Coordinates of C-alpha atoms and ligand atoms in Angstrom, one line a residue:
X1 CA 32.4 -90.4 -25.0
X2 CA 32.9 -86.7 -25.1
X3 CA 31.6 -84.9 -26.7
X4 CA 32.5 -80.6 -28.2
X5 CA 30.4 -78.1 -30.1
X6 CA 33.0 -76.6 -32.3
X7 CA 31.9 -73.1 -33.3
X8 CA 33.0 -70.9 -35.8
X9 CA 32.5 -67.5 -35.6
X10 CA 32.6 -63.9 -38.1
X11 CA 30.6 -61.7 -36.7
X12 CA 27.2 -63.0 -35.7
X13 CA 26.6 -61.6 -32.5
X14 CA 22.9 -61.3 -33.6
X15 CA 22.7 -64.6 -35.0
X16 CA 24.1 -66.3 -31.2
X17 CA 22.1 -63.9 -29.3
X18 CA 19.4 -66.3 -29.7
X19 CA 21.0 -70.3 -30.8
X20 CA 23.2 -70.8 -27.5
X21 CA 20.6 -70.0 -24.9
X22 CA 19.0 -72.9 -27.0
X23 CA 20.9 -75.5 -26.9
X24 CA 20.7 -77.8 -23.6
X25 CA 24.1 -77.6 -22.5
X26 CA 23.2 -81.9 -20.3
X27 CA 24.1 -82.9 -23.8
X28 CA 27.6 -81.6 -24.8
X29 CA 30.7 -81.9 -22.3
X30 CA 32.7 -78.5 -23.9
X31 CA 31.6 -75.9 -25.8
X32 CA 34.2 -74.4 -27.9
X33 CA 33.8 -70.8 -29.7
X34 CA 36.3 -70.0 -32.3
X35 CA 35.7 -66.2 -33.4
X36 CA 37.1 -63.7 -35.7
X37 CA 34.7 -61.2 -35.1
X38 CA 34.7 -57.5 -34.1
X39 CA 31.3 -56.7 -32.5
X40 CA 31.5 -58.5 -29.5
X41 CA 30.9 -61.9 -29.8
X42 CA 33.8 -63.2 -28.3
X43 CA 32.1 -61.1 -25.4
X44 CA 28.5 -62.7 -25.7
X45 CA 30.2 -66.8 -26.0
X46 CA 32.3 -65.7 -22.7
X47 CA 29.3 -64.4 -20.7
X48 CA 27.3 -67.3 -21.9
X49 CA 29.9 -70.2 -21.1
X50 CA 31.8 -70.8 -23.3
X51 CA 35.6 -71.5 -24.9
X52 CA 36.3 -69.1 -26.2
X53 CA 39.7 -69.1 -28.9
X54 CA 40.7 -66.4 -30.7
X55 CA 41.9 -66.5 -33.9
X56 CA 45.1 -65.3 -35.5
X57 CA 44.8 -65.5 -38.9
X58 CA 42.3 -64.8 -41.4
X59 CA 39.6 -67.1 -42.5
X60 CA 37.3 -70.0 -41.9
X61 CA 40.5 -72.7 -42.5
X62 CA 42.3 -71.1 -39.6
X63 CA 39.9 -71.5 -36.9
X64 CA 39.7 -75.3 -38.0
X65 CA 43.0 -75.9 -37.6
X66 CA 43.7 -73.5 -34.7
X67 CA 40.8 -74.8 -32.6
X68 CA 41.2 -77.8 -32.4
X69 CA 44.4 -78.2 -30.3
X70 CA 41.3 -76.9 -27.8
X71 CA 39.1 -79.3 -28.5
X72 CA 38.6 -81.9 -25.9
X73 CA 36.0 -84.7 -26.6
X74 CA 36.6 -87.2 -28.5
X75 CA 33.9 -86.7 -31.1
X76 CA 33.5 -82.7 -32.2
X77 CA 30.6 -81.3 -33.7
X78 CA 31.1 -79.0 -36.3
X79 CA 28.1 -75.9 -35.6
X80 CA 26.9 -73.4 -38.2
X81 CA 25.6 -70.7 -35.8
X82 CA 24.4 -68.1 -37.9
X83 CA 20.9 -69.9 -37.5
X84 CA 21.5 -72.1 -40.0
X85 CA 22.1 -75.2 -38.3
X86 CA 19.7 -76.6 -36.0
X87 CA 19.9 -77.1 -32.4
X88 CA 17.8 -80.3 -32.6
X89 CA 19.9 -82.5 -34.0
X90 CA 22.9 -82.4 -31.8
X91 CA 21.4 -85.0 -29.2
X92 CA 21.0 -86.9 -32.7
X93 CA 24.1 -86.4 -34.2
X94 CA 26.1 -87.7 -31.0
X95 CA 23.0 -90.3 -30.9
X96 CA 24.2 -91.8 -34.9
X97 CA 27.4 -92.0 -33.5
X98 CA 27.2 -94.3 -31.0
X99 CA 26.8 -96.7 -33.7
X100 CA 29.7 -96.6 -34.4
X101 CA 30.6 -93.8 -37.3
X102 CA 33.4 -92.0 -37.9
X103 CA 31.7 -89.3 -39.3
X104 CA 27.6 -89.1 -39.6
X105 CA 27.4 -85.7 -41.4
X106 CA 23.2 -83.5 -41.2
X107 CA 22.2 -84.0 -44.4
X108 CA 20.8 -80.7 -46.2
X109 CA 19.5 -83.1 -48.9
X110 CA 18.5 -86.3 -46.9
X111 CA 14.8 -86.3 -47.8
X112 CA 12.7 -84.7 -45.9
X113 CA 15.3 -82.3 -45.1
X114 CA 15.7 -78.8 -46.9
X115 CA 17.4 -75.6 -47.8
X116 CA 16.4 -72.1 -46.5
X117 CA 19.4 -71.2 -47.8
X118 CA 20.2 -71.9 -50.8
X119 CA 19.9 -70.1 -53.7
X120 CA 20.6 -71.7 -57.3
X121 CA 24.3 -71.1 -57.1
X122 CA 25.0 -72.6 -53.8
X123 CA 22.1 -75.4 -54.5
X124 CA 23.1 -76.1 -57.6
X125 CA 27.0 -76.1 -56.3
X126 CA 25.9 -77.6 -53.6
X127 CA 24.5 -81.0 -56.0
X128 CA 27.5 -80.6 -58.1
X129 CA 30.3 -81.2 -55.9
X130 CA 28.8 -83.4 -53.6
X131 CA 28.6 -85.8 -56.2
X132 CA 31.0 -85.3 -57.8
X133 CA 33.3 -86.2 -54.8
X134 CA 30.8 -89.2 -54.5
X135 CA 32.5 -89.6 -58.3
X136 CA 35.8 -89.5 -58.5
X137 CA 36.6 -90.8 -54.7
X138 CA 34.5 -93.8 -55.0
X139 CA 31.9 -93.2 -51.6
X140 CA 29.1 -93.2 -55.3
X141 CA 29.8 -97.5 -55.2
X142 CA 29.3 -97.3 -51.0
X143 CA 26.9 -95.3 -49.7
X144 CA 26.8 -92.6 -51.4
X145 CA 27.1 -88.6 -50.2
X146 CA 23.7 -86.3 -50.4
X147 CA 25.5 -83.4 -49.1
X148 CA 29.6 -83.4 -48.8
X149 CA 28.9 -79.5 -48.2
X150 CA 27.5 -79.0 -45.0
X151 CA 29.6 -77.9 -42.0
X152 CA 26.6 -79.3 -39.4
X153 CA 27.9 -83.3 -38.9
X154 CA 30.4 -84.4 -35.8
X155 CA 33.3 -86.7 -36.7
X156 CA 35.2 -88.7 -34.5
X157 CA 38.3 -85.5 -32.9
X158 CA 41.0 -87.7 -34.3
X159 CA 40.0 -87.8 -37.8
X160 CA 40.9 -84.2 -38.5
X161 CA 44.4 -85.5 -38.1
X162 CA 44.4 -89.4 -39.7
X163 CA 43.2 -87.2 -42.6
X164 CA 45.9 -84.8 -42.4
X165 CA 43.6 -81.3 -42.5
X166 CA 45.6 -80.2 -40.2
X167 CA 48.7 -79.5 -42.1
X168 CA 49.2 -76.8 -45.2
X169 CA 50.4 -78.5 -47.8
X170 CA 46.3 -80.2 -48.1
X171 CA 44.9 -76.9 -49.6
X172 CA 47.3 -75.3 -51.9
X173 CA 44.9 -75.0 -54.3
X174 CA 44.2 -72.0 -52.0
X175 CA 47.1 -70.3 -53.3
X176 CA 45.5 -71.0 -57.2
X177 CA 42.7 -68.9 -56.0
X178 CA 43.2 -66.4 -53.4
X179 CA 41.0 -67.7 -50.5
X180 CA 40.8 -69.5 -48.1
X181 CA 38.1 -72.5 -48.1
X182 CA 36.1 -73.8 -45.3
X183 CA 37.1 -77.9 -44.5
X184 CA 34.2 -79.9 -44.7
X185 CA 34.6 -80.6 -48.7
X186 CA 37.8 -82.4 -48.1
X187 CA 37.4 -83.9 -44.7
X188 CA 34.1 -85.2 -47.2
X189 CA 36.7 -86.0 -49.8
X190 CA 39.2 -88.3 -47.5
X191 CA 37.0 -90.1 -45.4
X192 CA 35.2 -91.7 -48.4
X193 CA 39.6 -92.9 -49.9
X194 CA 40.1 -93.8 -46.7
X195 CA 36.5 -95.9 -46.4
X196 CA 35.7 -94.5 -42.8
X197 CA 32.2 -95.1 -41.7
X198 CA 30.4 -92.5 -42.5
X199 CA 26.3 -91.7 -42.0
X200 CA 23.8 -89.2 -42.7
X201 CA 21.3 -87.7 -40.7
X202 CA 18.4 -85.7 -42.5
X203 CA 18.5 -82.0 -41.7
X204 CA 17.1 -78.9 -42.9
X205 CA 18.6 -75.1 -43.3
X206 CA 17.4 -73.1 -42.0
X207 CA 17.6 -69.5 -43.6
X208 CA 20.9 -67.1 -41.6
X209 CA 19.7 -65.4 -39.1
X210 CA 21.1 -62.0 -39.5
X211 CA 25.2 -60.5 -39.8
X212 CA 26.8 -61.5 -43.7
X213 CA 27.0 -64.2 -46.1
X214 CA 31.0 -65.2 -45.4
X215 CA 30.9 -67.2 -48.5
X216 CA 32.5 -66.6 -51.6
X217 CA 30.7 -68.9 -54.4
X218 CA 32.9 -68.0 -57.3
X219 CA 36.5 -68.6 -55.7
X220 CA 35.0 -71.0 -53.0
X221 CA 33.8 -72.6 -55.8
X222 CA 36.9 -72.8 -58.5
X223 CA 38.8 -74.0 -55.9
X224 CA 36.6 -76.5 -53.6
X225 CA 36.4 -77.7 -57.5
X226 CA 40.3 -77.5 -58.2
X227 CA 40.8 -79.7 -54.7
X228 CA 38.3 -82.3 -56.0
X229 CA 40.8 -83.1 -59.0
X230 CA 44.1 -82.6 -57.7
X231 CA 42.6 -85.3 -54.8
X232 CA 42.2 -88.1 -58.0
X233 CA 46.8 -88.5 -57.7
X234 CA 47.4 -86.2 -54.1
X235 CA 47.5 -87.8 -50.8
X236 CA 46.6 -91.7 -50.9
Ligands
GTP1 N1 36.3 -67.7 -37.1 C1 35.6 -67.5 -37.8 N2 34.7 -68.5 -38.2 C2 34.1 -67.5 -39.7 C3 34.9 -67.0 -40.9 N3 34.4 -67.4 -41.9 C4 33.3 -68.2 -41.8 N4 32.7 -68.2 -40.4 C5 31.5 -68.6 -39.7 O1 31.7 -70.0 -40.8 C6 30.2 -70.2 -40.2 C7 29.8 -70.5 -41.6 O2 30.3 -69.9 -42.5 P1 29.8 -69.9 -44.3 O3 30.1 -71.6 -44.0 O4 31.0 -69.4 -44.8 O5 29.5 -69.6 -45.1 P2 28.3 -68.6 -44.3 O6 28.5 -67.0 -43.8 O7 27.2 -69.1 -42.8 O8 27.1 -68.2 -45.9 P3 24.7 -68.7 -45.8 O9 24.9 -69.3 -44.9 O10 25.4 -68.8 -47.1 O11 25.0 -67.1 -46.0 C8 29.0 -68.8 -40.8 O12 28.7 -69.0 -38.8 C9 30.3 -67.7 -40.2 O13 30.5 -66.7 -39.1 C10 36.6 -66.9 -40.2 O14 37.0 -67.0 -41.0 N5 36.5 -67.3 -38.6
MG2 MG1 26.0 -69.7 -42.9

């Protein structure tokens, strides 16, 4: 099985200079950077031998929608390049996928892992949304998620399409709250609904390196909550 490391970047040059050289290229078959930056991140990534897709529409979700057609790996690992995703887990995620999982999450809340990037609001939000997904979408009765929100995870590339994550109607709550979301919570919700084989490994989340936080806690929080509830009747 081949693996693509999928890296969305929005002005992450400081962190990319530190993180990219740490990645052992023999672990993976393709490094794909999907970029919306104005700070030269794309040029740096090309210099480092990464494939670069420059996104046309603004927002994190569009990086996925425009980037996924360029993914060649059977499996994809989605990776935050801001220091939040320790590179040591790239081979560990691949090893876990080999056990037959459709999705493996690098959980920040599966002991002994810890997040050094959380503040009280993101810690509470991630706890709330993860437990709401477990309770409302059934994963709690199987093996519950400890982290349904984190970007750092591996999955079968086709799962993105099987769960209709490329379809516009999947993201209606964005319009209600005037924002563009990430795709991970919806991926977690629909993977649980579809009862695919889900695993987790513990992995820390170190603090962000340089750059600026893009997370919009209030809008995203409200929209994610709406998405969790809407999925009770939408998308069977
Ligand atoms: N291509 C692209 N990447 C994005 C976009 N928004 C965020 N990212 C990248 O996605 C990764 C994860 O970002 P977020 O989940 O929004 O959160 P964050 O900004 O890292 O927030 P903290 O980690 O809490 O500081 C970061 O490396 C960002 O650079 C976007 O619109 N386009
Ligand atoms: Mg981050």
